[in-house]
């Protein structure tokens, strides 16, 4: 049975942060495509305000917020709460992207 070490948790946390950043990019693209070509609105009130200002502002604010959060989660990844935060964000974004693709398939 493999042992769980601090190094393996650190490595998984870095992969999780990278995946969150990638999921954010996919989320931005799919959100903008659905809003432009579908009858869909942004459900997040903060991001809806950013989108009302423009697409560039939406992309910059969403990217900045996620990058800022990932930076701090990664910086404090030695703390249990930060590691749990990385896993939670990963699962939340994964299910968001999965729901986008399920929506495409079932449409």
Coordinates of C-alpha atoms in Angstrom, one line a residue:
X1 CA 0.0 0.0 0.0
X2 CA 1.5 3.4 -1.0
X3 CA 2.2 5.9 1.7
X4 CA 0.8 9.3 1.6
X5 CA 3.6 11.8 2.2
X6 CA 3.7 15.6 2.4
X7 CA 5.5 15.6 -1.0
X8 CA 2.7 13.6 -2.6
X9 CA 0.0 15.9 -1.2
X10 CA 2.1 18.9 -2.4
X11 CA 2.3 17.4 -5.9
X12 CA -1.5 16.7 -6.0
X13 CA -2.2 20.2 -4.8
X14 CA -0.1 21.7 -7.6
X15 CA -1.9 19.5 -10.2
X16 CA -5.2 20.6 -8.6
X17 CA -4.3 24.3 -8.9
X18 CA -3.3 23.8 -12.5
X19 CA -6.5 22.0 -13.3
X20 CA -8.5 24.8 -11.7
X21 CA -6.8 27.4 -13.9
X22 CA -7.5 25.2 -17.0
X23 CA -11.1 24.7 -16.0
X24 CA -11.4 28.5 -15.5
X25 CA -10.4 29.1 -19.1
X26 CA -12.8 26.4 -20.4
X27 CA -15.5 27.9 -18.3
X28 CA -14.9 31.4 -19.7
X29 CA -15.0 30.2 -23.3
X30 CA -18.1 28.0 -22.8
X31 CA -19.9 30.7 -20.9
X32 CA -19.3 33.3 -23.5
X33 CA -20.3 30.9 -26.3
X34 CA -23.5 30.0 -24.6
X35 CA -24.4 33.6 -23.8
X36 CA -23.7 34.6 -27.4
X37 CA -25.3 31.7 -29.3
X38 CA -27.8 30.3 -26.8
X39 CA -30.6 31.5 -24.6
X40 CA -28.4 31.5 -21.5
X41 CA -27.5 34.1 -18.9
X42 CA -24.8 34.3 -16.3
X43 CA -26.0 33.0 -13.0
X44 CA -23.3 34.5 -10.9
X45 CA -24.4 38.1 -10.0
X46 CA -20.9 39.4 -9.7
X47 CA -19.9 38.0 -13.1
X48 CA -23.1 39.3 -14.6
X49 CA -22.2 42.8 -13.6
X50 CA -18.7 42.3 -15.1
X51 CA -20.3 40.9 -18.3
X52 CA -22.6 44.0 -18.4
X53 CA -19.4 46.1 -18.6
X54 CA -18.1 44.0 -21.5
X55 CA -16.5 40.8 -22.6
X56 CA -12.9 41.9 -21.9
X57 CA -13.8 43.1 -18.4
X58 CA -15.6 39.8 -17.8
X59 CA -12.5 37.8 -18.9
X60 CA -10.1 39.9 -16.9
X61 CA -12.2 40.0 -13.6
X62 CA -13.0 36.3 -13.7
X63 CA -9.3 35.4 -14.5
X64 CA -8.0 37.7 -11.9
X65 CA -10.3 36.4 -9.1
X66 CA -9.5 32.7 -9.9
X67 CA -5.7 33.4 -10.3
X68 CA -5.7 35.3 -7.0
X69 CA -7.5 32.5 -5.2
X70 CA -5.2 29.9 -6.7
X71 CA -2.1 31.8 -5.8
X72 CA -3.1 31.9 -2.1
X73 CA -4.3 28.3 -2.0
X74 CA -1.0 27.2 -3.6
X75 CA 1.0 29.5 -1.3
X76 CA -0.6 28.0 1.8
X77 CA -1.0 24.5 0.5
X78 CA 0.9 23.2 3.6
X79 CA -2.2 24.1 5.7
X80 CA -4.9 21.5 5.7
X81 CA -7.6 24.2 5.1
X82 CA -5.8 25.3 1.9
X83 CA -5.4 21.8 0.7
X84 CA -9.1 21.1 1.3
X85 CA -9.9 24.4 -0.5
X86 CA -7.9 23.2 -3.6
X87 CA -9.8 19.9 -3.6
X88 CA -13.2 21.7 -3.2
X89 CA -12.5 24.1 -6.0
X90 CA -11.3 21.3 -8.2
X91 CA -14.5 19.3 -7.6
X92 CA -16.7 22.4 -8.0
X93 CA -15.1 23.4 -11.3
X94 CA -15.0 19.8 -12.6
X95 CA -18.8 19.5 -12.0
X96 CA -19.3 22.8 -13.7
X97 CA -17.5 21.8 -16.8
X98 CA -19.1 18.4 -16.7
X99 CA -22.6 20.1 -16.6
X100 CA -21.6 22.2 -19.6
X101 CA -20.8 19.1 -21.6
X102 CA -23.9 17.3 -20.4
X103 CA -25.9 20.3 -21.5
X104 CA -24.4 20.1 -24.9
X105 CA -25.0 16.4 -25.2
X106 CA -28.6 16.6 -24.0
X107 CA -29.5 19.7 -26.0

